[in-house]
PDB file of C-alpha atoms in Angstrom:
ATOM      1  CA  GLY A   1       0.000   0.000   0.000  1.00 84.00           C
ATOM      2  CA  TYR A   2       0.851   3.660  -0.282  1.00 87.00           C
ATOM      3  CA  HIS A   3       0.824   6.350   2.419  1.00 89.00           C
ATOM      4  CA  LEU A   4       0.159   8.885  -0.331  1.00 92.00           C
ATOM      5  CA  PRO A   5      -1.214   8.510  -3.823  1.00 93.00           C
ATOM      6  CA  PRO A   6       1.539   7.483  -6.258  1.00 90.00           C
ATOM      7  CA  PRO A   7       2.480  10.531  -8.382  1.00 89.00           C
ATOM      8  CA  CYS A   8       2.034   8.642 -11.664  1.00 88.00           C
ATOM      9  CA  PHE A   9      -1.546   8.072 -10.565  1.00 86.00           C
ATOM     10  CA  PHE A  10      -2.370  11.726 -11.392  1.00 91.00           C
ATOM     11  CA  LEU A  11      -0.956  11.526 -14.906  1.00 89.00           C
ATOM     12  CA  ALA A  12      -2.101   8.075 -16.023  1.00 90.00           C
ATOM     13  CA  PRO A  13      -5.689   8.947 -17.028  1.00 89.00           C
ATOM     14  CA  GLN A  14      -5.933  10.086 -20.652  1.00 89.00           C
ATOM     15  CA  ASP A  15      -9.001  12.205 -19.930  1.00 89.00           C
ATOM     16  CA  VAL A  16      -8.135  15.757 -18.814  1.00 86.00           C
ATOM     17  CA  LYS A  17     -11.285  15.983 -16.676  1.00 87.00           C
ATOM     18  CA  THR A  18     -10.368  12.792 -14.800  1.00 88.00           C
ATOM     19  CA  ARG A  19      -6.833  14.076 -14.133  1.00 88.00           C
ATOM     20  CA  SER A  20      -8.274  17.400 -13.002  1.00 87.00           C
ATOM     21  CA  ASN A  21     -10.653  15.654 -10.598  1.00 88.00           C
ATOM     22  CA  LEU A  22      -7.791  13.631  -9.111  1.00 91.00           C
ATOM     23  CA  PHE A  23      -5.780  16.811  -8.475  1.00 91.00           C
ATOM     24  CA  HIS A  24      -8.799  18.559  -6.918  1.00 88.00           C
ATOM     25  CA  GLY A  25      -9.617  15.477  -4.828  1.00 89.00           C
ATOM     26  CA  TRP A  26      -6.028  15.369  -3.548  1.00 91.00           C
ATOM     27  CA  LEU A  27      -6.083  19.053  -2.642  1.00 90.00           C
ATOM     28  CA  ARG A  28      -9.246  18.518  -0.615  1.00 87.00           C
ATOM     29  CA  MET A  29      -7.723  15.577   1.284  1.00 88.00           C
ATOM     30  CA  ARG A  30      -4.186  16.990   1.459  1.00 88.00           C
ATOM     31  CA  ASP A  31      -4.422  18.670   4.873  1.00 86.00           C
ATOM     32  CA  LEU A  32      -5.957  15.588   6.470  1.00 87.00           C
ATOM     33  CA  VAL A  33      -3.346  13.247   4.970  1.00 90.00           C
ATOM     34  CA  LEU A  34      -0.500  15.575   6.024  1.00 89.00           C
ATOM     35  CA  TYR A  35      -1.965  15.756   9.526  1.00 88.00           C
ATOM     36  CA  LEU A  36      -2.087  11.963   9.756  1.00 87.00           C
ATOM     37  CA  LEU A  37       1.496  11.661   8.479  1.00 86.00           C
ATOM     38  CA  ALA A  38       2.781  14.179  11.027  1.00 83.00           C
ATOM     39  CA  SER A  39       0.691  13.139  14.026  1.00 82.00           C
ATOM     40  CA  PRO A  40       2.479  10.975  16.582  1.00 76.00           C
ATOM     41  CA  THR A  41      -0.887   9.768  17.919  1.00 78.00           C
ATOM     42  CA  CYS A  42      -2.657   8.881  14.654  1.00 79.00           C
ATOM     43  CA  ASP A  43      -1.911   6.107  12.205  1.00 80.00           C
ATOM     44  CA  SER A  44      -1.055   7.240   8.692  1.00 80.00           C
ATOM     45  CA  LEU A  45      -3.132   5.906   5.831  1.00 84.00           C
ATOM     46  CA  CYS A  46      -1.956   3.002   3.728  1.00 88.00           C
ATOM     47  CA  PHE A  47      -4.108   2.453   0.650  1.00 92.00           C
ATOM     48  CA  SER A  48      -3.880   0.587  -2.630  1.00 92.00           C
ATOM     49  CA  CYS A  49      -4.070   2.572  -5.883  1.00 89.00           C
ATOM     50  CA  ASP A  50      -7.755   1.641  -6.197  1.00 90.00           C
ATOM     51  CA  GLU A  51      -8.478   2.852  -2.672  1.00 92.00           C
ATOM     52  CA  TRP A  52      -6.669   6.150  -3.317  1.00 92.00           C
ATOM     53  CA  ARG A  53      -8.741   6.541  -6.486  1.00 91.00           C
ATOM     54  CA  VAL A  54     -11.965   5.962  -4.547  1.00 90.00           C
ATOM     55  CA  LEU A  55     -10.911   8.466  -1.880  1.00 90.00           C
ATOM     56  CA  LEU A  56      -9.902  11.168  -4.369  1.00 90.00           C
ATOM     57  CA  ASP A  57     -13.015  10.653  -6.507  1.00 86.00           C
ATOM     58  CA  THR A  58     -15.134  10.960  -3.374  1.00 84.00           C
ATOM     59  CA  ALA A  59     -13.271  14.073  -2.247  1.00 84.00           C
ATOM     60  CA  ALA A  60     -13.718  15.591  -5.713  1.00 82.00           C
ATOM     61  CA  GLY A  61     -17.463  15.228  -5.261  1.00 76.00           C
ATOM     62  CA  PHE A  62     -18.157  12.065  -7.242  1.00 68.00           C
ATOM     63  CA  TRP A  63     -20.197  10.330  -4.615  1.00 63.00           C
ATOM     64  CA  SER A  64     -23.896  10.580  -3.994  1.00 58.00           C
ATOM     65  CA  PRO A  65     -25.045   9.942  -0.422  1.00 57.00           C
ATOM     66  CA  ASN A  66     -28.286   8.546  -1.892  1.00 54.00           C
ATOM     67  CA  THR A  67     -26.460   5.681  -3.577  1.00 55.00           C
ATOM     68  CA  SER A  68     -26.607   2.423  -1.669  1.00 61.00           C
ATOM     69  CA  GLU A  69     -23.016   1.801  -0.655  1.00 57.00           C
ATOM     70  CA  GLN A  70     -23.315  -1.962  -0.497  1.00 59.00           C
ATOM     71  CA  GLU A  71     -24.651  -2.327  -4.047  1.00 68.00           C
ATOM     72  CA  THR A  72     -21.426  -1.644  -5.893  1.00 81.00           C
ATOM     73  CA  LYS A  73     -17.798  -2.668  -5.585  1.00 83.00           C
ATOM     74  CA  ARG A  74     -16.819   1.034  -5.575  1.00 80.00           C
ATOM     75  CA  GLY A  75     -19.374   1.774  -2.876  1.00 82.00           C
ATOM     76  CA  ASN A  76     -18.009  -1.038  -0.725  1.00 86.00           C
ATOM     77  CA  GLN A  77     -14.441   0.218  -1.278  1.00 87.00           C
ATOM     78  CA  ARG A  78     -15.568   3.709  -0.290  1.00 86.00           C
ATOM     79  CA  LEU A  79     -16.984   2.369   2.983  1.00 86.00           C
ATOM     80  CA  GLN A  80     -13.703   0.555   3.701  1.00 90.00           C
ATOM     81  CA  VAL A  81     -11.649   3.672   2.923  1.00 89.00           C
ATOM     82  CA  MET A  82     -13.821   5.838   5.162  1.00 86.00           C
ATOM     83  CA  ALA A  83     -13.603   3.255   7.960  1.00 88.00           C
ATOM     84  CA  ALA A  84      -9.789   3.279   7.654  1.00 89.00           C
ATOM     85  CA  ILE A  85      -9.746   7.090   7.884  1.00 88.00           C
ATOM     86  CA  GLU A  86     -12.031   7.061  10.920  1.00 86.00           C
ATOM     87  CA  LYS A  87      -9.814   4.424  12.559  1.00 87.00           C
ATOM     88  CA  SER A  88      -6.722   6.559  11.883  1.00 87.00           C
ATOM     89  CA  LEU A  89      -8.422   9.568  13.462  1.00 86.00           C
ATOM     90  CA  GLN A  90      -9.661   7.711  16.574  1.00 83.00           C
ATOM     91  CA  ARG A  91      -6.850   8.970  18.799  1.00 79.00           C
ATOM     92  CA  SER A  92      -7.357  12.598  17.773  1.00 80.00           C
ATOM     93  CA  SER A  93     -10.178  15.041  18.353  1.00 77.00           C
ATOM     94  CA  ILE A  94     -10.862  15.259  14.613  1.00 78.00           C
ATOM     95  CA  SER A  95     -13.847  13.775  12.845  1.00 76.00           C
ATOM     96  CA  LEU A  96     -14.425  13.754   9.110  1.00 73.00           C
ATOM     97  CA  LYS A  97     -17.639  14.656   7.329  1.00 70.00           C
ATOM     98  CA  LEU A  98     -16.992  13.786   3.724  1.00 64.00           C
ATOM     99  CA  GLU A  99     -19.905  15.858   2.495  1.00 63.00           C
ATOM    100  CA  ALA A 100     -18.153  18.959   3.849  1.00 65.00           C
ATOM    101  CA  ILE A 101     -14.947  18.518   1.846  1.00 64.00           C
ATOM    102  CA  ALA A 102     -16.358  18.867  -1.650  1.00 57.00           C
ATOM    103  CA  PRO A 103     -16.669  22.630  -2.160  1.00 61.00           C
ATOM    104  CA  GLN A 104     -16.470  24.232  -5.590  1.00 57.00           C
ATOM    105  CA  VAL A 105     -13.108  25.872  -4.869  1.00 59.00           C
ATOM    106  CA  THR A 106      -9.902  24.206  -3.714  1.00 71.00           C
ATOM    107  CA  ASP A 107      -6.645  25.890  -2.894  1.00 69.00           C
ATOM    108  CA  PHE A 108      -2.974  25.109  -3.084  1.00 73.00           C
ATOM    109  CA  LYS A 109      -0.331  27.335  -1.518  1.00 74.00           C
ATOM    110  CA  GLU A 110      -2.872  30.168  -1.199  1.00 69.00           C
ATOM    111  CA  GLN A 111      -4.051  29.955  -4.821  1.00 72.00           C
ATOM    112  CA  ASN A 112      -7.755  29.324  -5.352  1.00 70.00           C
ATOM    113  CA  LEU A 113      -8.536  26.699  -7.981  1.00 74.00           C
ATOM    114  CA  LEU A 114     -11.969  26.214  -9.508  1.00 68.00           C
ATOM    115  CA  GLN A 115     -13.314  22.673  -9.766  1.00 69.00           C
ATOM    116  CA  SER A 116     -14.583  23.459 -13.265  1.00 70.00           C
ATOM    117  CA  LYS A 117     -11.043  24.114 -14.534  1.00 76.00           C
ATOM    118  CA  PRO A 118      -8.018  21.819 -14.526  1.00 80.00           C
ATOM    119  CA  PRO A 119      -5.166  23.255 -12.444  1.00 84.00           C
ATOM    120  CA  GLU A 120      -2.519  25.064 -14.493  1.00 86.00           C
ATOM    121  CA  ALA A 121       0.507  23.008 -15.537  1.00 88.00           C
ATOM    122  CA  THR A 122       2.798  24.863 -13.103  1.00 90.00           C
ATOM    123  CA  ILE A 123       0.487  24.072 -10.196  1.00 88.00           C
ATOM    124  CA  CYS A 124       0.231  20.417 -11.283  1.00 90.00           C
ATOM    125  CA  ARG A 125       4.037  20.202 -11.331  1.00 92.00           C
ATOM    126  CA  ARG A 126       4.236  21.728  -7.838  1.00 91.00           C
ATOM    127  CA  ILE A 127       1.641  19.263  -6.540  1.00 92.00           C
ATOM    128  CA  LEU A 128       3.467  16.323  -8.136  1.00 94.00           C
ATOM    129  CA  TRP A 129       6.781  17.520  -6.680  1.00 94.00           C
ATOM    130  CA  GLU A 130       5.246  17.740  -3.216  1.00 92.00           C
ATOM    131  CA  VAL A 131       3.648  14.282  -3.468  1.00 94.00           C
ATOM    132  CA  ASN A 132       6.951  12.818  -4.740  1.00 93.00           C
ATOM    133  CA  GLU A 133       8.868  14.397  -1.870  1.00 90.00           C
ATOM    134  CA  LEU A 134       6.340  13.227   0.714  1.00 90.00           C
ATOM    135  CA  ASN A 135       6.377   9.708  -0.744  1.00 90.00           C
ATOM    136  CA  PHE A 136      10.178   9.667  -0.556  1.00 89.00           C
ATOM    137  CA  ARG A 137      10.086  10.775   3.075  1.00 86.00           C
ATOM    138  CA  GLN A 138       7.554   8.101   3.957  1.00 86.00           C
ATOM    139  CA  GLU A 139       9.646   5.441   2.250  1.00 87.00           C
ATOM    140  CA  LEU A 140      12.705   6.643   4.173  1.00 86.00           C
ATOM    141  CA  ILE A 141      10.784   6.518   7.462  1.00 83.00           C
ATOM    142  CA  SER A 142       9.522   3.000   6.682  1.00 82.00           C
ATOM    143  CA  LEU A 143      13.002   1.837   5.713  1.00 87.00           C
ATOM    144  CA  ASP A 144      14.440   3.389   8.874  1.00 85.00           C
ATOM    145  CA  ARG A 145      11.875   1.525  10.999  1.00 82.00           C
ATOM    146  CA  GLN A 146      12.949  -1.757   9.424  1.00 85.00           C
ATOM    147  CA  LEU A 147      16.700  -1.200   9.650  1.00 87.00           C
ATOM    148  CA  ASP A 148      17.196   0.894  12.795  1.00 84.00           C
ATOM    149  CA  THR A 149      18.904  -0.973  15.619  1.00 87.00           C
ATOM    150  CA  SER A 150      19.492   2.025  17.906  1.00 87.00           C
ATOM    151  CA  HIS A 151      16.351   1.373  19.998  1.00 84.00           C
ATOM    152  CA  ARG A 152      15.580   5.104  20.027  1.00 86.00           C
ATOM    153  CA  SER A 153      11.969   6.202  20.232  1.00 85.00           C
ATOM    154  CA  SER A 154      10.092   6.775  16.986  1.00 77.00           C
ATOM    155  CA  VAL A 155       9.869  10.491  17.839  1.00 78.00           C
ATOM    156  CA  ASP A 156      13.675  10.696  18.215  1.00 85.00           C
ATOM    157  CA  ARG A 157      14.144   8.805  14.959  1.00 84.00           C
ATOM    158  CA  ARG A 158      11.733  11.140  13.178  1.00 79.00           C
ATOM    159  CA  ASP A 159      13.718  14.136  14.470  1.00 82.00           C
ATOM    160  CA  VAL A 160      16.910  12.592  13.081  1.00 84.00           C
ATOM    161  CA  LEU A 161      15.268  11.992   9.714  1.00 83.00           C
ATOM    162  CA  ASP A 162      13.696  15.466   9.648  1.00 80.00           C
ATOM    163  CA  ALA A 163      17.188  16.906  10.045  1.00 83.00           C
ATOM    164  CA  CYS A 164      17.886  15.593   6.529  1.00 82.00           C
ATOM    165  CA  TRP A 165      15.748  18.392   5.107  1.00 75.00           C
ATOM    166  CA  ALA A 166      16.699  22.021   5.595  1.00 64.00           C
ATOM    167  CA  GLY A 167      14.049  23.946   7.479  1.00 64.00           C
ATOM    168  CA  TYR A 168      12.376  20.883   9.006  1.00 56.00           C
ATOM    169  CA  ALA A 169      14.661  20.139  11.937  1.00 46.00           C
TER     170      ALA A 169
END
């Protein structure tokens, strides 16, 4: 599984509208995912590509609460994804109302983006860079967990790893 959507995931669809929806869905879920990655008390998400697709489609507004969730494979996946998010948030004071995260405007680095328009190429590149960097960091953290023999706490180890990036130590 992946702690973040794989960057190629945003570029694979041939349809511009589908790619646009994936970017907008990510931007709506971004703060929550970053919170879960940074929180020492919450578990980070770990989803398959299909589960990330379901989450981002849902966040982009492609889910109708009137649809019976159990009737479709996608609906069942959506329920599983939402249950995983709720489980990750159990140790925090945050709750998620999916209906509230599908506004018409998303933002990235203080730039408002309309759902009706695909993000500009420069913004897409910045988003992909950020997702790539975050994926690399998560892979480094996972690798460190597997190989570390120092018996330091996970918080201490994270501080050591954060020192690898200027401005994060």
